[in-house]
Short mmCIF file of C-alpha atoms in Angstrom, two decimals:
data_model
loop_
_atom_site.label_atom_id
_atom_site.label_comp_id
_atom_site.label_asym_id
_atom_site.label_seq_id
_atom_site.Cartn_x
_atom_site.Cartn_y
_atom_site.Cartn_z
CA GLU O 1 -5.27 24.01 -3.19
CA VAL O 2 -1.75 23.35 -2.08
CA ILE O 3 -2.72 19.60 -2.02
CA ALA O 4 -4.54 19.78 -5.13
CA ALA O 5 -2.68 21.22 -7.30
CA GLU O 6 0.63 18.07 -6.23
CA CYS O 7 -2.16 15.46 -6.88
CA LEU O 8 -3.31 17.17 -9.86
CA ALA O 9 0.43 17.11 -10.97
CA VAL O 10 0.48 12.76 -10.05
CA ARG O 11 -2.72 12.43 -11.85
CA GLU O 12 -1.36 14.46 -15.10
CA ARG O 13 2.32 15.04 -15.14
CA VAL O 14 4.92 13.38 -13.07
CA GLY O 15 5.03 14.11 -9.04
CA ILE O 16 8.28 13.13 -7.21
CA PHE O 17 8.65 12.37 -2.76
CA GLU O 18 10.54 11.42 -0.16
CA LEU O 19 9.24 9.23 1.40
CA PRO O 20 12.20 7.70 3.95
CA SER O 21 10.02 5.71 6.75
CA PHE O 22 10.00 2.66 5.80
CA SER O 23 11.13 -0.64 8.09
CA LYS O 24 13.59 -2.20 5.57
CA PHE O 25 14.41 -4.94 6.02
CA ASP O 26 17.16 -8.24 4.11
CA LEU O 27 15.87 -11.22 4.44
CA ARG O 28 18.92 -14.06 2.89
CA GLY O 29 19.80 -18.19 3.00
CA ALA O 30 18.27 -21.20 1.65
CA GLY O 31 15.14 -21.32 4.25
CA ALA O 32 13.62 -17.86 4.01
CA GLU O 33 11.00 -18.33 1.47
CA ALA O 34 10.05 -21.16 4.02
CA PHE O 35 9.67 -19.03 6.68
CA LEU O 36 8.04 -16.05 4.81
CA ASN O 37 5.00 -18.44 3.62
CA ARG O 38 4.60 -20.16 7.16
CA LEU O 39 4.81 -16.44 8.68
CA CYS O 40 2.71 -14.30 5.95
CA ALA O 41 -0.80 -15.49 4.70
CA ASN O 42 -0.76 -15.26 0.86
CA ARG O 43 2.28 -16.22 -1.30
CA VAL O 44 6.24 -14.70 -2.01
CA SER O 45 6.62 -14.42 -5.58
CA GLN O 46 8.55 -18.07 -7.67
CA ARG O 47 10.47 -14.97 -10.10
CA ASP O 48 13.12 -12.77 -9.27
CA GLY O 49 11.81 -9.54 -9.71
CA GLY O 50 8.04 -10.22 -8.14
CA ILE O 51 6.71 -8.31 -5.80
CA VAL O 52 3.94 -9.20 -3.18
CA LEU O 53 1.55 -7.75 -1.03
CA THR O 54 1.01 -9.61 2.12
CA HIS O 55 -0.06 -9.57 5.79
CA ALA O 56 1.27 -10.82 9.08
CA LEU O 57 -1.37 -12.80 10.73
CA THR O 58 -2.53 -13.24 14.41
CA GLU O 59 -2.57 -17.12 15.95
CA ASN O 60 -6.92 -15.86 16.24
CA GLY O 61 -6.69 -14.43 12.18
CA ARG O 62 -6.23 -11.14 12.73
CA ILE O 63 -3.78 -8.53 10.99
CA SER O 64 -0.71 -7.45 12.25
CA THR O 65 1.25 -6.76 9.73
CA GLU O 66 1.57 -5.30 6.17
CA PHE O 67 4.71 -6.34 4.54
CA THR O 68 5.83 -5.82 0.31
CA VAL O 69 8.15 -8.29 -0.23
CA THR O 70 9.82 -8.28 -3.12
CA ARG O 71 12.40 -11.35 -4.16
CA LEU O 72 15.36 -9.39 -4.99
CA ALA O 73 17.32 -12.74 -6.46
CA GLY O 74 16.78 -16.73 -5.55
CA ASN O 75 16.80 -16.82 -2.21
CA HIS O 76 17.59 -13.04 -1.57
CA PHE O 77 13.97 -11.07 0.24
CA TYR O 78 13.95 -7.81 0.49
CA LEU O 79 10.42 -6.66 2.50
CA LEU O 80 9.16 -3.29 3.50
CA SER O 81 6.50 -2.16 5.78
CA GLY O 82 5.52 0.29 8.03
CA ALA O 83 7.06 3.15 9.30
CA TYR O 84 5.47 2.34 13.04
CA ALA O 85 4.96 -0.60 13.18
CA TYR O 86 9.25 -0.95 13.18
CA GLN O 87 10.27 -2.03 16.20
CA ARG O 88 6.69 -4.46 16.04
CA ASP O 89 7.93 -6.09 12.41
CA ALA O 90 11.52 -6.27 13.45
CA ASP O 91 10.48 -8.60 16.96
CA LEU O 92 7.79 -10.59 14.62
CA MET O 93 10.65 -11.92 11.72
CA ARG O 94 13.71 -12.34 15.07
CA PHE O 95 11.30 -14.31 17.29
CA SER O 96 9.57 -16.83 14.31
CA LYS O 97 12.41 -17.78 13.17
CA LEU O 98 12.63 -21.86 14.27
CA ASN O 99 15.72 -23.59 15.85
CA GLY O 100 18.33 -24.22 13.29
CA GLU O 101 15.96 -22.11 10.40
CA ASP O 102 19.07 -20.98 7.89
CA VAL O 103 17.55 -16.85 7.71
CA THR O 104 19.27 -13.73 8.41
CA VAL O 105 16.76 -11.07 9.47
CA THR O 106 18.86 -7.74 8.51
CA ASP O 107 17.93 -4.69 9.58
CA ILE O 108 18.72 -1.09 6.39
CA THR O 109 15.74 1.06 7.39
CA ASN O 110 18.49 3.75 8.16
CA ASP O 111 20.20 2.42 5.40
CA TYR O 112 17.94 3.76 2.46
CA SER O 113 15.53 6.08 1.64
CA ILE O 114 12.79 6.38 -0.59
CA LEU O 115 12.17 8.60 -4.08
CA ILE O 116 8.62 7.85 -5.14
CA LEU O 117 8.26 8.98 -8.30
CA ALA O 118 4.68 8.62 -10.64
CA GLY O 119 2.94 10.43 -13.07
CA PRO O 120 1.85 9.26 -17.33
CA HIS O 121 5.91 11.07 -17.78
CA ALA O 122 7.72 8.78 -14.79
CA ARG O 123 8.57 6.75 -17.50
CA ALA O 124 10.08 8.89 -19.98
CA VAL O 125 11.30 11.76 -16.56
CA LEU O 126 13.43 8.55 -14.96
CA SER O 127 14.85 7.08 -19.08
CA LYS O 128 16.63 9.66 -19.42
CA LEU O 129 18.49 8.47 -16.79
CA THR O 130 19.67 5.00 -16.94
CA SER O 131 19.64 2.26 -19.48
CA ALA O 132 18.32 -0.19 -17.92
CA ASP O 133 15.35 -1.25 -20.41
CA LEU O 134 11.71 0.20 -18.60
CA GLY O 135 9.30 -1.07 -20.91
CA ASN O 136 6.25 -3.22 -19.87
CA THR O 137 7.91 -6.95 -21.14
CA ALA O 138 10.97 -5.60 -19.39
CA PHE O 139 9.94 -4.44 -16.41
CA ARG O 140 7.07 -5.10 -15.12
CA TRP O 141 4.30 -3.64 -13.29
CA LEU O 142 4.45 -5.53 -9.91
CA THR O 143 8.72 -6.13 -10.89
CA GLY O 144 11.89 -5.06 -8.40
CA LYS O 145 15.26 -5.07 -10.45
CA GLU O 146 18.58 -2.79 -9.19
CA ILE O 147 19.21 -0.84 -11.76
CA GLU O 148 21.50 2.72 -12.61
CA VAL O 149 20.00 5.87 -12.04
CA ALA O 150 22.42 9.27 -12.85
CA GLY O 151 25.38 6.86 -11.99
CA ILE O 152 23.66 6.06 -8.99
CA ARG O 153 22.56 2.55 -7.74
CA VAL O 154 19.11 1.50 -6.49
CA ARG O 155 16.73 -0.77 -5.92
CA ALA O 156 13.96 -0.14 -8.53
CA LEU O 157 10.60 -1.24 -7.47
CA ARG O 158 7.35 -0.58 -10.23
CA VAL O 159 4.64 -0.11 -7.32
CA ASN O 160 3.50 2.51 -5.51
CA TYR O 161 1.00 3.76 -3.68
CA VAL O 162 -1.63 6.33 -5.71
CA GLY O 163 -2.62 4.05 -8.83
CA GLU O 164 -0.33 5.64 -10.88
CA LEU O 165 2.57 4.66 -13.64
CA GLY O 166 5.98 5.17 -11.43
CA TRP O 167 9.10 3.54 -9.02
CA GLU O 168 9.70 3.87 -5.99
CA LEU O 169 13.91 4.06 -5.72
CA HIS O 170 15.04 2.86 -3.62
CA VAL O 171 18.72 5.04 -2.94
CA PRO O 172 21.06 4.86 -0.02
CA MET O 173 20.94 7.67 2.55
CA ALA O 174 24.59 8.44 0.96
CA GLU O 175 23.05 9.27 -2.70
CA LEU O 176 20.02 9.99 -1.85
CA VAL O 177 20.85 14.42 -2.55
CA ALA O 178 22.39 13.29 -6.01
CA LEU O 179 19.53 11.26 -6.74
CA TYR O 180 16.88 13.61 -6.29
CA ASP O 181 19.05 17.04 -7.77
CA ALA O 182 19.59 14.25 -10.68
CA VAL O 183 15.62 13.58 -11.44
CA TRP O 184 14.23 17.27 -10.67
CA SER O 185 16.44 18.38 -14.13
CA ALA O 186 14.98 15.39 -15.73
CA GLY O 187 11.64 15.97 -14.68
CA ALA O 188 11.77 19.35 -15.63
CA GLU O 189 10.39 19.56 -18.67
CA PHE O 190 7.73 17.32 -18.04
CA GLY O 191 6.66 19.51 -14.99
CA ILE O 192 8.16 17.97 -12.38
CA ALA O 193 6.14 19.00 -8.87
CA ASP O 194 7.64 17.41 -5.19
CA PHE O 195 4.06 16.49 -4.06
CA GLY O 196 3.33 15.11 0.21
CA LEU O 197 1.56 12.96 2.50
CA TYR O 198 -1.76 14.69 2.27
CA ALA O 199 -1.96 14.57 -1.76
CA MET O 200 -0.81 11.04 -1.13
CA ASN O 201 -3.63 10.25 0.99
CA SER O 202 -6.61 11.86 -0.93
CA LEU O 203 -4.86 9.12 -4.50
CA ARG O 204 -4.92 6.60 -2.47
CA MET O 205 -9.03 7.16 -1.14
CA GLU O 206 -9.36 7.81 -4.76
CA LYS O 207 -8.15 3.99 -6.09
CA ALA O 208 -9.59 2.43 -3.10
CA TYR O 209 -6.50 1.77 -1.65
CA ALA O 210 -7.33 0.66 2.37
CA ALA O 211 -4.81 1.61 5.21
CA TRP O 212 -2.18 -0.80 7.94
CA GLY O 213 -3.77 1.08 10.59
CA ALA O 214 -6.95 2.23 10.04
CA GLU O 215 -8.12 -0.05 7.78
CA LEU O 216 -6.27 -3.07 8.48
CA THR O 217 -6.17 -2.97 12.63
CA ASN O 218 -6.03 -6.55 14.96
CA GLU O 219 -9.70 -6.05 15.99
CA VAL O 220 -10.34 -8.08 11.97
CA THR O 221 -8.99 -10.69 9.89
CA PRO O 222 -8.20 -10.01 5.99
CA LEU O 223 -11.53 -11.83 5.25
CA GLU O 224 -13.59 -9.13 6.57
CA ALA O 225 -11.02 -5.81 5.45
CA GLY O 226 -11.82 -7.57 1.45
CA LEU O 227 -8.44 -8.19 1.12
CA ASP O 228 -9.14 -12.82 0.80
CA ARG O 229 -7.17 -12.32 -2.68
CA PHE O 230 -4.25 -12.09 -0.45
CA VAL O 231 -4.74 -15.54 1.39
CA LYS O 232 -3.65 -18.74 0.44
CA LEU O 233 -5.56 -21.47 1.91
CA ASP O 234 -3.14 -23.91 0.83
CA LYS O 235 -0.57 -23.81 2.66
CA ASP O 236 0.07 -22.90 6.26
CA PHE O 237 1.16 -20.27 7.98
CA VAL O 238 -0.35 -18.62 10.76
CA GLY O 239 -3.26 -18.24 11.79
CA ARG O 240 -4.69 -20.28 8.83
CA ALA O 241 -6.78 -22.07 10.98
CA ALA O 242 -8.77 -18.89 12.70
CA VAL O 243 -9.70 -17.83 9.13
CA LEU O 244 -10.75 -20.92 7.55
CA LYS O 245 -13.29 -20.55 11.21
CA ALA O 246 -14.09 -17.22 10.36
CA LYS O 247 -14.69 -17.97 6.74
CA GLU O 248 -16.93 -20.21 7.87
CA ALA O 249 -18.84 -17.83 10.25
CA ALA O 250 -19.78 -15.06 7.33
CA GLY O 251 -18.51 -12.46 9.99
CA ALA O 252 -19.96 -10.20 11.61
CA PHE O 253 -19.26 -6.73 10.02
CA LYS O 254 -18.40 -5.96 6.73
CA LEU O 255 -15.44 -2.97 5.28
CA VAL O 256 -17.17 -0.21 3.21
CA TYR O 257 -16.16 1.92 0.32
CA VAL O 258 -18.23 4.99 -0.52
CA GLU O 259 -18.78 8.54 -1.54
CA VAL O 260 -19.59 10.71 1.17
CA ASP O 261 -22.02 13.57 0.68
CA ALA O 262 -19.86 15.96 3.02
CA ARG O 263 -19.92 19.51 3.62
CA ASP O 264 -16.68 21.68 4.60
CA ALA O 265 -14.88 18.66 6.63
CA ASP O 266 -13.93 14.60 5.45
CA VAL O 267 -13.94 12.02 7.17
CA PHE O 268 -11.13 12.20 9.24
CA GLY O 269 -11.47 8.65 11.50
CA GLY O 270 -13.76 6.92 14.13
CA GLU O 271 -17.28 9.14 13.01
CA PRO O 272 -20.06 6.74 13.72
CA VAL O 273 -21.61 5.27 10.76
CA TYR O 274 -25.66 5.89 10.67
CA VAL O 275 -28.74 3.50 9.07
CA ASP O 276 -31.66 5.71 10.40
CA GLU O 277 -31.01 5.96 14.09
CA MET O 278 -29.50 2.85 13.99
CA VAL O 279 -25.34 3.49 15.12
CA ILE O 280 -24.19 0.35 12.64
CA GLY O 281 -20.63 0.92 12.10
CA VAL O 282 -17.59 3.27 12.37
CA ALA O 283 -15.51 4.99 9.70
CA THR O 284 -11.55 4.14 9.53
CA SER O 285 -10.55 6.81 7.11
CA GLY O 286 -10.83 8.90 4.99
CA GLY O 287 -9.85 12.38 2.56
CA TYR O 288 -11.28 14.19 -0.37
CA GLY O 289 -10.37 12.77 -3.90
CA HIS O 290 -9.50 16.75 -5.67
CA SER O 291 -8.42 14.74 -9.29
CA VAL O 292 -12.28 13.33 -9.07
CA GLY O 293 -13.46 16.73 -6.80
CA LYS O 294 -16.13 13.73 -4.46
CA SER O 295 -15.29 13.18 -0.57
CA LEU O 296 -14.85 9.25 0.23
CA ALA O 297 -13.90 7.40 3.68
CA PHE O 298 -13.87 4.11 4.16
CA ALA O 299 -15.76 2.29 7.15
CA TYR O 300 -17.07 -0.61 9.03
CA VAL O 301 -20.16 -1.89 8.76
CA ASN O 302 -22.66 -4.73 10.18
CA ALA O 303 -22.50 -7.54 7.27
CA GLY O 304 -25.91 -6.68 5.53
CA HIS O 305 -24.99 -3.11 5.08
CA ASP O 306 -22.20 -3.98 2.57
CA ALA O 307 -23.35 -3.94 -0.89
CA PRO O 308 -23.19 -1.01 -3.65
CA ASP O 309 -25.43 1.44 -4.16
CA THR O 310 -26.36 1.25 -0.27
CA GLN O 311 -27.33 4.47 1.80
CA LEU O 312 -24.71 5.44 4.75
CA TYR O 313 -24.95 8.35 6.77
CA ILE O 314 -22.13 9.36 8.62
CA ASP O 315 -21.44 11.99 11.87
CA ILE O 316 -18.37 14.81 10.96
CA LEU O 317 -19.10 17.51 13.06
CA GLY O 318 -21.94 16.67 14.82
CA GLU O 319 -23.58 16.72 11.28
CA ARG O 320 -24.84 13.07 9.56
CA CYS O 321 -23.39 13.65 6.24
CA PRO O 322 -25.11 11.60 3.61
CA ALA O 323 -23.02 8.12 2.46
CA ARG O 324 -22.66 5.88 -0.45
CA VAL O 325 -21.26 2.39 -0.64
CA LEU O 326 -18.68 2.57 -4.30
CA ALA O 327 -18.68 -1.14 -5.53
CA LYS O 328 -15.32 0.35 -7.12
CA PRO O 329 -12.77 2.66 -6.91
CA VAL O 330 -13.94 6.20 -8.54
CA TYR O 331 -10.49 6.10 -10.39
CA ASP O 332 -8.85 4.13 -12.31
CA PRO O 333 -11.75 1.05 -11.62
CA ASP O 334 -9.68 -1.45 -13.16
CA ASN O 335 -5.91 -0.22 -12.32
CA LEU O 336 -5.41 1.07 -15.75
CA ARG O 337 -2.98 2.94 -15.30
CA PRO O 338 0.36 1.56 -13.34
CA ARG O 339 -0.14 -0.59 -15.67
CA ALA O 340 0.74 1.86 -18.60
#
């Protein structure tokens, strides 16, 4: 009930969540764009403020890590990645630099925390605290800017992992409490509520957002994970040759998103997936979608069992529960709410 209330607050009003545990890096230099385009499968944004999701691959075309890359200005890029990939990602960038390449990587992980403000009233709350234009023309979805909020300089990124209108406010650690208090006060009239990681997992499952370390690992290619749109094969990058080879081979398995007829427990990850008496895959993560009233999960299954409406069974705590492959997210399938 507690998690359900948090989820509904985000979906119906506005929620706030401190998430300090991203790895955070500043990249600067004349060679920064070329460096990132060589390291990552997606192409970095050409516009100042543009945000892209991209993946660094291994030489054999598997997913090494996931970055959110914001081009703050010119040759200044801001990279975010998972907390428990911190050391590996720092080393990846350090050791990927070529001799003489004009790229400076600065670790700012401990310098900033992040307040996530998300929900239909997020713009109304934030507008009370800043003179910045937060409208769709001036500050569109997938844009990042440095602005002042409650007199505090923050990096505001219009992106989130819950699928709602909202901003990530990347704030210096010393200013975190002051910013939280200001946002909380501004949000009181809109019914602002705290939410946490369990709620975030429920909300991202409703939006069919795959998770690094669960769905996205160094065991799979981006094609098997359904990330084709984030792979730009018209440029050179680490792992490109292997991805092309995998594309020709079509892949032995595919990531599917399913609705589960669960009883009193949801998919956690690692459960076998069946068709008849044959194991044809493994679940990777799951959770209950509180705003849609459905148990949801991701799984990798053998190719040929991934078409929408395919009937599968997932063993949850010794009970085989029916599961149906879905073609689209169960919540906001056209992704209109983050663009609102």
